Tab-separated table of C-alpha atoms in Angstrom:
chain	number	residue	atom	x	y	z
A	290	MET	CA	106.801	77.593	104.811
A	291	ARG	CA	110.330	77.546	106.230
A	292	GLN	CA	111.784	80.257	108.460
A	293	SER	CA	115.477	80.676	109.276
A	294	ALA	CA	117.081	83.019	111.789
A	295	VAL	CA	119.999	84.793	110.110
A	296	SER	CA	122.561	87.481	110.811
A	297	PHE	CA	124.581	89.718	108.531
A	298	GLN	CA	127.206	92.393	108.931
A	299	THR	CA	127.486	95.803	107.366
A	300	ALA	CA	129.138	99.088	108.343
A	301	GLY	CA	131.033	97.244	111.075
A	302	LEU	CA	127.828	96.149	112.848
A	303	SER	CA	125.934	92.865	113.118
A	304	PHE	CA	122.209	92.672	112.401
A	305	GLU	CA	119.612	89.987	113.069
A	306	GLY	CA	116.870	88.890	110.733
A	307	VAL	CA	114.536	86.080	109.696
A	308	ILE	CA	114.194	84.609	106.224
A	309	ALA	CA	110.892	83.005	105.215
A	310	GLN	CA	110.462	80.967	102.062
A	311	PRO	CA	108.026	78.526	100.487
A	312	ASP	CA	108.136	74.882	101.525
A	313	ALA	CA	107.317	73.741	98.021
A	314	THR	CA	109.865	72.747	95.434
A	315	GLY	CA	110.025	74.867	92.319
A	316	GLY	CA	112.418	77.557	93.491
A	317	PRO	CA	114.500	79.580	93.328
A	318	TRP	CA	112.193	82.546	93.872
A	319	PRO	CA	112.450	86.356	93.805
A	320	GLY	CA	113.586	87.922	97.082
A	321	VAL	CA	111.945	90.727	99.056
A	322	VAL	CA	113.458	92.710	101.959
A	323	ILE	CA	111.079	94.253	104.514
A	324	CYS	CA	111.960	97.345	106.614
A	325	HIS	CA	110.097	97.825	109.904
A	326	PRO	CA	108.462	100.931	111.504
A	327	HIS	CA	109.992	103.409	113.941
A	328	PRO	CA	112.329	101.815	116.515
A	329	LEU	CA	111.624	104.469	119.139
A	330	HIS	CA	107.903	103.672	119.015
A	331	GLY	CA	108.200	99.918	119.380
A	332	GLY	CA	108.895	99.101	115.749
A	333	SER	CA	110.720	95.859	115.014
A	334	MET	CA	110.763	92.924	112.628
A	335	HIS	CA	108.004	91.396	114.800
A	336	ASN	CA	105.538	94.204	113.993
A	337	ASN	CA	102.093	93.052	112.804
A	338	VAL	CA	102.431	94.556	109.323
A	339	VAL	CA	105.994	93.308	108.841
A	340	MET	CA	105.054	89.784	109.940
A	341	ALA	CA	101.971	89.710	107.724
A	342	LEU	CA	103.978	90.808	104.693
A	343	ALA	CA	106.894	88.466	105.382
A	344	LEU	CA	104.732	85.368	105.775
A	345	GLY	CA	102.098	86.328	103.222
A	346	LEU	CA	104.638	87.009	100.480
A	347	ALA	CA	106.415	83.733	101.240
A	348	GLU	CA	103.110	81.951	100.674
A	349	GLU	CA	102.907	83.689	97.284
A	350	GLY	CA	106.282	82.365	96.155
A	351	PHE	CA	108.824	84.887	97.422
A	352	VAL	CA	111.794	84.582	99.753
A	353	THR	CA	111.452	87.353	102.341
A	354	LEU	CA	113.959	88.843	104.757
A	355	ARG	CA	112.765	90.923	107.694
A	356	PHE	CA	115.431	92.347	109.971
A	357	ASN	CA	115.915	94.659	112.932
A	358	PHE	CA	117.388	98.088	112.365
A	359	ARG	CA	120.345	99.170	114.501
A	360	GLY	CA	119.678	99.265	118.218
A	361	VAL	CA	116.616	97.013	117.993
A	362	GLY	CA	116.611	93.526	119.507
A	363	ASP	CA	119.990	91.906	118.981
A	364	SER	CA	121.020	94.228	116.160
A	365	GLU	CA	124.054	96.291	117.107
A	366	GLY	CA	124.448	100.061	116.983
A	367	GLU	CA	122.294	103.013	117.960
A	368	HIS	CA	119.241	104.542	116.354
A	369	GLY	CA	120.268	106.944	113.592
A	370	GLU	CA	117.024	108.869	112.927
A	371	GLY	CA	116.834	107.271	109.474
A	372	GLU	CA	120.113	108.795	108.349
A	373	THR	CA	122.242	105.655	108.766
A	374	GLU	CA	119.658	102.871	108.672
A	375	TYR	CA	119.989	102.593	104.908
A	376	GLN	CA	123.286	100.798	105.512
A	377	GLU	CA	121.676	97.752	107.104
A	378	ALA	CA	118.943	97.784	104.487
A	379	LEU	CA	121.689	97.556	101.859
A	380	GLY	CA	123.234	94.681	103.815
A	381	ALA	CA	119.866	92.931	103.886
A	382	LEU	CA	119.526	93.346	100.128
A	383	ASP	CA	122.983	91.838	99.656
A	384	MET	CA	121.994	88.861	101.829
A	385	ILE	CA	118.705	88.146	100.062
A	386	LYS	CA	120.379	88.352	96.649
A	387	ALA	CA	123.041	85.864	97.753
A	388	TRP	CA	120.578	83.467	99.396
A	389	PRO	CA	120.708	80.044	97.655
A	390	ASP	CA	116.960	79.939	96.989
A	391	THR	CA	116.577	83.376	95.390
A	392	ARG	CA	117.003	84.409	91.785
A	393	GLY	CA	116.334	87.267	89.430
A	394	LYS	CA	114.708	90.469	90.591
A	395	THR	CA	114.549	91.817	94.144
A	396	GLY	CA	111.825	93.812	95.893
A	397	LEU	CA	112.034	96.198	98.828
A	398	VAL	CA	109.175	97.022	101.214
A	399	GLY	CA	109.058	99.660	103.916
A	400	TYR	CA	106.359	100.332	106.488
A	401	SER	CA	106.106	103.814	108.039
A	402	PHE	CA	109.659	104.676	109.227
A	403	GLY	CA	110.946	101.858	107.027
A	404	SER	CA	109.327	103.434	103.978
A	405	GLY	CA	110.977	106.720	104.930
A	406	VAL	CA	114.399	105.077	104.901
A	407	ILE	CA	113.729	103.819	101.388
A	408	LEU	CA	112.363	107.150	100.152
A	409	ARG	CA	115.273	109.170	101.534
A	410	HIS	CA	118.141	107.075	100.212
A	411	GLU	CA	118.812	106.674	96.512
A	412	GLU	CA	121.400	104.001	97.335
A	413	LEU	CA	118.550	101.637	98.229
A	414	GLN	CA	116.463	102.538	95.221
A	415	LYS	CA	119.355	101.637	92.926
A	416	GLU	CA	119.600	98.131	94.415
A	417	ALA	CA	115.905	97.186	94.130
A	418	ASP	CA	113.857	96.291	91.069
A	419	ALA	CA	110.573	97.436	92.653
A	420	VAL	CA	109.577	99.081	95.931
A	421	ALA	CA	106.365	98.998	97.960
A	422	LEU	CA	105.792	101.752	100.527
A	423	VAL	CA	103.215	101.111	103.239
A	424	SER	CA	101.874	104.150	105.108
A	425	PRO	CA	104.755	106.497	104.232
A	426	GLY	CA	104.711	109.901	105.911
A	427	LEU	CA	104.089	112.663	103.392
A	428	ARG	CA	107.254	114.427	104.528
A	429	TYR	CA	109.296	111.435	103.341
A	430	ILE	CA	107.773	111.613	99.868
A	431	THR	CA	108.357	115.341	99.390
A	432	GLY	CA	111.830	115.758	97.942
A	433	SER	CA	112.504	112.018	97.643
A	434	PRO	CA	115.025	111.033	94.938
A	435	LEU	CA	112.532	108.323	93.960
A	436	LYS	CA	110.631	111.049	92.128
A	437	ASN	CA	113.391	111.221	89.529
A	438	ARG	CA	113.775	107.481	88.995
A	439	LYS	CA	111.851	105.106	86.724
A	440	LEU	CA	111.666	102.462	89.467
A	441	PRO	CA	108.300	100.653	89.668
A	442	SER	CA	106.687	101.614	92.977
A	443	LEU	CA	103.510	101.109	94.963
A	444	ILE	CA	102.185	103.302	97.781
A	445	VAL	CA	99.529	101.831	100.072
A	446	ALA	CA	97.807	103.634	102.945
A	447	GLY	CA	94.550	103.978	104.844
A	448	ASP	CA	92.070	106.841	104.545
A	449	ARG	CA	92.133	107.326	108.337
A	450	ASP	CA	95.912	107.709	108.462
A	451	ARG	CA	96.725	111.249	109.583
A	452	ILE	CA	100.457	110.720	109.058
A	453	VAL	CA	100.090	109.950	105.369
A	454	ASP	CA	97.506	112.646	104.466
A	455	ALA	CA	95.749	110.988	101.527
A	456	GLU	CA	94.738	114.302	99.937
A	457	GLY	CA	98.293	115.643	99.948
A	458	LEU	CA	99.564	112.303	98.695
A	459	ASN	CA	97.585	112.529	95.475
A	460	ALA	CA	99.188	115.859	94.619
A	461	GLU	CA	102.687	114.547	95.366
A	462	LEU	CA	102.232	111.509	93.138
A	463	GLU	CA	101.774	113.791	90.143
A	464	THR	CA	105.338	115.089	90.594
A	465	PHE	CA	107.007	111.685	89.994
A	466	ASP	CA	108.698	110.959	86.668
A	467	ARG	CA	107.091	107.517	86.920
A	468	LYS	CA	103.906	107.876	88.915
A	469	PRO	CA	103.645	105.192	91.614
A	470	GLU	CA	100.703	102.872	91.746
A	471	SER	CA	98.614	103.751	94.775
A	472	GLN	CA	95.814	102.253	96.821
A	473	ILE	CA	93.969	103.953	99.677
A	474	PHE	CA	92.001	101.553	101.883
A	475	GLU	CA	88.790	102.721	103.505
A	476	GLY	CA	88.530	102.478	107.279
A	477	VAL	CA	92.251	101.863	107.846
A	478	ASP	CA	94.508	103.960	110.083
A	479	HIS	CA	98.300	104.010	110.354
A	480	PHE	CA	98.593	100.726	112.248
A	481	TRP	CA	96.563	98.312	110.070
A	482	TYR	CA	95.344	96.234	113.031
A	483	GLY	CA	92.752	93.789	111.742
A	484	HIS	CA	93.336	94.868	108.131
A	485	GLU	CA	96.573	93.046	107.372
A	486	GLY	CA	94.607	90.591	105.242
A	487	ARG	CA	93.615	93.425	102.929
A	488	LEU	CA	97.129	94.794	102.633
A	489	VAL	CA	99.081	91.648	101.795
A	490	PRO	CA	97.206	90.702	98.574
A	491	GLU	CA	97.762	94.177	97.121
A	492	VAL	CA	101.504	94.122	97.823
A	493	ALA	CA	101.742	90.532	96.566
A	494	ARG	CA	99.934	91.454	93.344
A	495	PHE	CA	102.366	94.288	92.721
A	496	PHE	CA	105.454	92.150	93.289
A	497	ILE	CA	104.093	89.274	91.207
A	498	GLU	CA	103.659	91.694	88.313
A	499	GLN	CA	107.036	93.387	88.761
A	500	LEU	CA	109.365	90.603	89.889
A	501	LYS	CA	108.043	87.349	88.414
């Protein structure tokens, strides 16, 4: 696997990221952008879930881009409460699509706050061919424009995650025009520590089916 530190600009700001891709020949490959959890609670592109997804998907034949939202690490700007962060996610999508070793369809993954950014902003949903949402807060799902789109989607969470509310989630999924795939993992809370190895194969399976 190869990893490359990258930077991109959007909305007048510069953002840092890391691209991971397979070592093997046989590319180009589909690209996947990964959005990290809440910046004000320590979330960054170095989060355990983000790292596991970025490296695990690269091993499965994807080019992944994880990046820091505004105000995190060396990314410029100030935290925007999820209202403005969609702009850098769009910039990341532009970068992964233009990367020399990517082709075809593009996936978008969000974890916690990152999934909320995806759910709240139709602009992102229009630029992705499939989205995976890890531990999304129920409040992000209620009223999301994703409900009215035919975009293939996957929602993954743990049964001990109080933020997601698995029981309420099931009812919300019935209100989508295209019901998302969903998987609730037993014994997993919001942070996935020690369970990353269960999460990555499910997300990889979904993207293999939707993007390859």
